[in-house]
Amino acid sequence: IARAIHHQSNRGSRPFILVNCALLHTNAQEALFGTFPPESGSDAIPDVGKFDLANAGTLFLEGVNELTAKVQERLAETLEKLERQRAEGLRLSPDVRVIAYSSRDLAEETTDGRFIPSLHQLLSKRQLIVPALAERREDIPVLVEHFIHQHARRLGKTIEGVSLESMGRLQSYR
């Protein structure tokens, strides 16, 4: 869904940077932000962060609830800064759309102290809730057809579809 939002927007031709937060070790989580600009008088080459790579495009944070509290705080500060710039009509720096995903209930995570309230509040302002596939089984035939054709084309094969029996099994799978 994040890719569809990106590709159907005016940012569609710009970068789409996916970050799986669950796979980042603690030190790598800081890589979201980079170190722009370097300290004045320094010959150091600045580290480019994921926000910078996604400039003019979309940064998709998968499993945002897996970030450490320190990185959650920094992300909240960055999103607040971008929101202020947008409200004041200023040019966004970096100009990035952030889409954050969590398979967990962030309200519950916040109540239990595993997610910081300020970030939860920011992310809750614009929320899209997508029911699990088990709750929308009528989508399964369309998805199966899409993936069968996509993989058949990639493999150079002709596949007409799946049998009614196989489709029934897919739709009844929990």
PDB file of C-alpha atoms in Angstrom:
ATOM      1  CA  ILE A   1       0.000   0.000   0.000  1.00  0.00           C
ATOM      2  CA  ALA A   2       2.897   2.354   0.770  1.00  0.00           C
ATOM      3  CA  ARG A   3       4.335   1.723  -2.701  1.00  0.00           C
ATOM      4  CA  ALA A   4       0.923   2.331  -4.299  1.00  0.00           C
ATOM      5  CA  ILE A   5       0.568   5.632  -2.424  1.00  0.00           C
ATOM      6  CA  HIS A   6       4.049   6.627  -3.544  1.00  0.00           C
ATOM      7  CA  HIS A   7       3.658   5.615  -7.205  1.00  0.00           C
ATOM      8  CA  GLN A   8       0.219   7.214  -7.574  1.00  0.00           C
ATOM      9  CA  SER A   9       1.404  10.550  -6.148  1.00  0.00           C
ATOM     10  CA  ASN A  10       3.394  13.407  -7.624  1.00  0.00           C
ATOM     11  CA  ARG A  11       6.416  11.843  -5.873  1.00  0.00           C
ATOM     12  CA  GLY A  12       6.068   8.624  -7.892  1.00  0.00           C
ATOM     13  CA  SER A  13       9.142   9.199 -10.041  1.00  0.00           C
ATOM     14  CA  ARG A  14      11.283  10.099  -7.030  1.00  0.00           C
ATOM     15  CA  PRO A  15      12.996   7.724  -4.554  1.00  0.00           C
ATOM     16  CA  PHE A  16      11.060   5.201  -2.482  1.00  0.00           C
ATOM     17  CA  ILE A  17      13.279   4.204   0.444  1.00  0.00           C
ATOM     18  CA  LEU A  18      12.129   1.224   2.495  1.00  0.00           C
ATOM     19  CA  VAL A  19      13.609   0.726   5.954  1.00  0.00           C
ATOM     20  CA  ASN A  20      12.758  -2.444   7.863  1.00  0.00           C
ATOM     21  CA  CYS A  21      13.229  -1.123  11.407  1.00  0.00           C
ATOM     22  CA  ALA A  22      13.148  -4.625  12.915  1.00  0.00           C
ATOM     23  CA  LEU A  23      16.293  -5.565  10.976  1.00  0.00           C
ATOM     24  CA  LEU A  24      18.312  -2.536  12.060  1.00  0.00           C
ATOM     25  CA  HIS A  25      20.618  -3.093  14.987  1.00  0.00           C
ATOM     26  CA  THR A  26      20.615  -0.288  17.545  1.00  0.00           C
ATOM     27  CA  ASN A  27      23.561   1.634  16.067  1.00  0.00           C
ATOM     28  CA  ALA A  28      22.217   1.405  12.518  1.00  0.00           C
ATOM     29  CA  GLN A  29      18.940   3.026  13.560  1.00  0.00           C
ATOM     30  CA  GLU A  30      20.776   6.349  13.735  1.00  0.00           C
ATOM     31  CA  ALA A  31      21.436   5.890   9.998  1.00  0.00           C
ATOM     32  CA  LEU A  32      17.909   7.142   9.415  1.00  0.00           C
ATOM     33  CA  PHE A  33      19.148  10.658  10.018  1.00  0.00           C
ATOM     34  CA  GLY A  34      22.754  10.804   8.801  1.00  0.00           C
ATOM     35  CA  THR A  35      25.058  13.620   9.893  1.00  0.00           C
ATOM     36  CA  PHE A  36      24.247  16.565   7.651  1.00  0.00           C
ATOM     37  CA  PRO A  37      25.890  19.027   7.671  1.00  0.00           C
ATOM     38  CA  PRO A  38      29.368  18.099   8.917  1.00  0.00           C
ATOM     39  CA  GLU A  39      30.884  20.249  11.638  1.00  0.00           C
ATOM     40  CA  SER A  40      32.302  23.465  10.213  1.00  0.00           C
ATOM     41  CA  GLY A  41      36.000  23.288   9.428  1.00  0.00           C
ATOM     42  CA  SER A  42      35.833  19.498   9.292  1.00  0.00           C
ATOM     43  CA  ASP A  43      37.159  17.514   6.345  1.00  0.00           C
ATOM     44  CA  ALA A  44      34.804  14.671   7.242  1.00  0.00           C
ATOM     45  CA  ILE A  45      32.512  13.382   4.553  1.00  0.00           C
ATOM     46  CA  PRO A  46      28.944  13.591   5.825  1.00  0.00           C
ATOM     47  CA  ASP A  47      26.954  10.388   6.274  1.00  0.00           C
ATOM     48  CA  VAL A  48      23.860  10.351   4.131  1.00  0.00           C
ATOM     49  CA  GLY A  49      20.804   9.262   6.092  1.00  0.00           C
ATOM     50  CA  LYS A  50      17.656   7.595   4.844  1.00  0.00           C
ATOM     51  CA  PHE A  51      15.784  10.903   5.069  1.00  0.00           C
ATOM     52  CA  ASP A  52      18.327  12.416   2.686  1.00  0.00           C
ATOM     53  CA  LEU A  53      18.115   9.470   0.287  1.00  0.00           C
ATOM     54  CA  ALA A  54      14.320   9.832   0.215  1.00  0.00           C
ATOM     55  CA  ASN A  55      14.470  13.578  -0.497  1.00  0.00           C
ATOM     56  CA  ALA A  56      11.543  14.567  -2.767  1.00  0.00           C
ATOM     57  CA  GLY A  57      10.230  11.016  -2.427  1.00  0.00           C
ATOM     58  CA  THR A  58       8.906   8.665   0.226  1.00  0.00           C
ATOM     59  CA  LEU A  59      10.525   7.077   3.275  1.00  0.00           C
ATOM     60  CA  PHE A  60       8.672   3.918   4.350  1.00  0.00           C
ATOM     61  CA  LEU A  61       9.430   2.820   7.920  1.00  0.00           C
ATOM     62  CA  GLU A  62       8.283  -0.780   8.278  1.00  0.00           C
ATOM     63  CA  GLY A  63       7.972  -1.946  11.887  1.00  0.00           C
ATOM     64  CA  VAL A  64       8.378   1.560  13.325  1.00  0.00           C
ATOM     65  CA  ASN A  65       7.561   0.149  16.771  1.00  0.00           C
ATOM     66  CA  GLU A  66      10.934  -1.669  16.723  1.00  0.00           C
ATOM     67  CA  LEU A  67      12.938   1.569  16.948  1.00  0.00           C
ATOM     68  CA  THR A  68      14.672   2.347  20.224  1.00  0.00           C
ATOM     69  CA  ALA A  69      13.166   5.066  22.433  1.00  0.00           C
ATOM     70  CA  LYS A  70      16.067   7.394  21.549  1.00  0.00           C
ATOM     71  CA  VAL A  71      15.466   6.998  17.816  1.00  0.00           C
ATOM     72  CA  GLN A  72      11.693   7.300  18.305  1.00  0.00           C
ATOM     73  CA  GLU A  73      12.319  10.654  20.028  1.00  0.00           C
ATOM     74  CA  ARG A  74      14.565  11.839  17.209  1.00  0.00           C
ATOM     75  CA  LEU A  75      12.015  10.718  14.626  1.00  0.00           C
ATOM     76  CA  ALA A  76       9.278  12.620  16.490  1.00  0.00           C
ATOM     77  CA  GLU A  77      11.462  15.759  16.527  1.00  0.00           C
ATOM     78  CA  THR A  78      12.135  15.434  12.793  1.00  0.00           C
ATOM     79  CA  LEU A  79       8.448  14.932  11.965  1.00  0.00           C
ATOM     80  CA  GLU A  80       7.476  17.885  14.187  1.00  0.00           C
ATOM     81  CA  LYS A  81      10.031  20.058  12.374  1.00  0.00           C
ATOM     82  CA  LEU A  82       8.665  19.024   8.981  1.00  0.00           C
ATOM     83  CA  GLU A  83       5.112  19.653  10.164  1.00  0.00           C
ATOM     84  CA  ARG A  84       6.063  23.169  11.364  1.00  0.00           C
ATOM     85  CA  GLN A  85       7.763  23.931   8.052  1.00  0.00           C
ATOM     86  CA  ARG A  86       4.676  22.735   6.172  1.00  0.00           C
ATOM     87  CA  ALA A  87       2.326  24.824   8.368  1.00  0.00           C
ATOM     88  CA  GLU A  88       4.477  27.937   7.866  1.00  0.00           C
ATOM     89  CA  GLY A  89       4.559  27.413   4.096  1.00  0.00           C
ATOM     90  CA  LEU A  90       8.324  26.908   4.116  1.00  0.00           C
ATOM     91  CA  ARG A  91      10.266  24.583   1.849  1.00  0.00           C
ATOM     92  CA  LEU A  92      10.582  21.220   3.566  1.00  0.00           C
ATOM     93  CA  SER A  93      14.094  20.159   4.437  1.00  0.00           C
ATOM     94  CA  PRO A  94      14.366  17.335   3.727  1.00  0.00           C
ATOM     95  CA  ASP A  95      11.320  17.224   1.464  1.00  0.00           C
ATOM     96  CA  VAL A  96      10.133  13.727   2.290  1.00  0.00           C
ATOM     97  CA  ARG A  97       6.843  11.924   2.801  1.00  0.00           C
ATOM     98  CA  VAL A  98       7.113   9.508   5.727  1.00  0.00           C
ATOM     99  CA  ILE A  99       4.901   6.442   5.833  1.00  0.00           C
ATOM    100  CA  ALA A 100       5.240   4.410   9.012  1.00  0.00           C
ATOM    101  CA  TYR A 101       3.847   0.902   9.465  1.00  0.00           C
ATOM    102  CA  SER A 102       3.376  -1.253  12.507  1.00  0.00           C
ATOM    103  CA  SER A 103       1.608  -4.583  12.805  1.00  0.00           C
ATOM    104  CA  ARG A 104       1.160  -3.791  16.481  1.00  0.00           C
ATOM    105  CA  ASP A 105      -1.400  -1.476  18.064  1.00  0.00           C
ATOM    106  CA  LEU A 106       0.669   1.660  18.733  1.00  0.00           C
ATOM    107  CA  ALA A 107      -1.872   2.961  21.265  1.00  0.00           C
ATOM    108  CA  GLU A 108      -1.346  -0.202  23.292  1.00  0.00           C
ATOM    109  CA  GLU A 109       2.441  -0.019  22.793  1.00  0.00           C
ATOM    110  CA  THR A 110       2.347   3.586  24.067  1.00  0.00           C
ATOM    111  CA  THR A 111       0.227   2.674  27.097  1.00  0.00           C
ATOM    112  CA  ASP A 112       2.647  -0.140  27.929  1.00  0.00           C
ATOM    113  CA  GLY A 113       5.626   2.256  27.667  1.00  0.00           C
ATOM    114  CA  ARG A 114       7.175   0.645  24.571  1.00  0.00           C
ATOM    115  CA  PHE A 115       6.414   3.548  22.227  1.00  0.00           C
ATOM    116  CA  ILE A 116       6.804   7.237  22.977  1.00  0.00           C
ATOM    117  CA  PRO A 117       3.573   9.266  23.177  1.00  0.00           C
ATOM    118  CA  SER A 118       4.763  12.206  21.045  1.00  0.00           C
ATOM    119  CA  LEU A 119       5.566   9.959  18.075  1.00  0.00           C
ATOM    120  CA  HIS A 120       2.318   8.044  18.483  1.00  0.00           C
ATOM    121  CA  GLN A 121       0.408  11.334  18.479  1.00  0.00           C
ATOM    122  CA  LEU A 122       2.153  12.509  15.295  1.00  0.00           C
ATOM    123  CA  LEU A 123       1.621   9.226  13.477  1.00  0.00           C
ATOM    124  CA  SER A 124      -2.034   9.018  14.557  1.00  0.00           C
ATOM    125  CA  LYS A 125      -2.938  12.301  12.847  1.00  0.00           C
ATOM    126  CA  ARG A 126      -3.054  10.681   9.427  1.00  0.00           C
ATOM    127  CA  GLN A 127      -3.813   7.029   9.840  1.00  0.00           C
ATOM    128  CA  LEU A 128      -4.819   4.379   7.348  1.00  0.00           C
ATOM    129  CA  ILE A 129      -6.057   1.147   8.866  1.00  0.00           C
ATOM    130  CA  VAL A 130      -5.905  -1.815   6.502  1.00  0.00           C
ATOM    131  CA  PRO A 131      -7.777  -4.906   7.635  1.00  0.00           C
ATOM    132  CA  ALA A 132      -5.859  -8.170   7.592  1.00  0.00           C
ATOM    133  CA  LEU A 133      -6.299 -10.313   4.487  1.00  0.00           C
ATOM    134  CA  ALA A 134      -8.221 -12.826   6.624  1.00  0.00           C
ATOM    135  CA  GLU A 135     -10.854 -10.103   7.087  1.00  0.00           C
ATOM    136  CA  ARG A 136     -11.143  -9.370   3.353  1.00  0.00           C
ATOM    137  CA  ARG A 137     -11.034 -12.779   1.706  1.00  0.00           C
ATOM    138  CA  GLU A 138     -12.819 -11.418  -1.380  1.00  0.00           C
ATOM    139  CA  ASP A 139      -9.484  -9.773  -2.338  1.00  0.00           C
ATOM    140  CA  ILE A 140      -7.646 -13.111  -2.527  1.00  0.00           C
ATOM    141  CA  PRO A 141      -8.615 -14.055  -6.147  1.00  0.00           C
ATOM    142  CA  VAL A 142      -7.506 -10.636  -7.443  1.00  0.00           C
ATOM    143  CA  LEU A 143      -4.209 -10.848  -5.549  1.00  0.00           C
ATOM    144  CA  VAL A 144      -3.568 -14.428  -6.720  1.00  0.00           C
ATOM    145  CA  GLU A 145      -4.176 -13.413 -10.339  1.00  0.00           C
ATOM    146  CA  HIS A 146      -1.847 -10.419  -9.996  1.00  0.00           C
ATOM    147  CA  PHE A 147       1.036 -12.423  -8.491  1.00  0.00           C
ATOM    148  CA  ILE A 148       0.611 -15.364 -10.870  1.00  0.00           C
ATOM    149  CA  HIS A 149       0.805 -13.060 -13.897  1.00  0.00           C
ATOM    150  CA  GLN A 150       3.684 -11.077 -12.413  1.00  0.00           C
ATOM    151  CA  HIS A 151       5.787 -14.183 -11.730  1.00  0.00           C
ATOM    152  CA  ALA A 152       4.800 -15.891 -15.005  1.00  0.00           C
ATOM    153  CA  ARG A 153       5.917 -12.822 -16.965  1.00  0.00           C
ATOM    154  CA  ARG A 154       9.201 -12.707 -15.042  1.00  0.00           C
ATOM    155  CA  LEU A 155       9.815 -16.419 -15.720  1.00  0.00           C
ATOM    156  CA  GLY A 156       8.682 -16.219 -19.349  1.00  0.00           C
ATOM    157  CA  LYS A 157       5.874 -18.717 -18.734  1.00  0.00           C
ATOM    158  CA  THR A 158       2.193 -18.776 -19.622  1.00  0.00           C
ATOM    159  CA  ILE A 159      -0.013 -19.606 -16.656  1.00  0.00           C
ATOM    160  CA  GLU A 160      -3.772 -19.370 -17.026  1.00  0.00           C
ATOM    161  CA  GLY A 161      -4.512 -19.274 -13.294  1.00  0.00           C
ATOM    162  CA  VAL A 162      -5.122 -21.621 -10.405  1.00  0.00           C
ATOM    163  CA  SER A 163      -7.742 -24.318 -10.108  1.00  0.00           C
ATOM    164  CA  LEU A 164     -11.009 -23.659  -8.276  1.00  0.00           C
ATOM    165  CA  GLU A 165      -9.904 -26.196  -5.679  1.00  0.00           C
ATOM    166  CA  SER A 166      -6.627 -24.326  -5.055  1.00  0.00           C
ATOM    167  CA  MET A 167      -8.430 -20.980  -4.875  1.00  0.00           C
ATOM    168  CA  GLY A 168     -10.860 -22.462  -2.357  1.00  0.00           C
ATOM    169  CA  ARG A 169      -7.966 -23.650  -0.215  1.00  0.00           C
ATOM    170  CA  LEU A 170      -6.339 -20.220  -0.354  1.00  0.00           C
ATOM    171  CA  GLN A 171      -9.575 -18.497   0.646  1.00  0.00           C
ATOM    172  CA  SER A 172     -10.260 -20.897   3.510  1.00  0.00           C
ATOM    173  CA  TYR A 173      -6.726 -20.702   4.941  1.00  0.00           C
ATOM    174  CA  ARG A 174      -6.782 -18.916   8.264  1.00  0.00           C
TER     175      ARG A 174
END
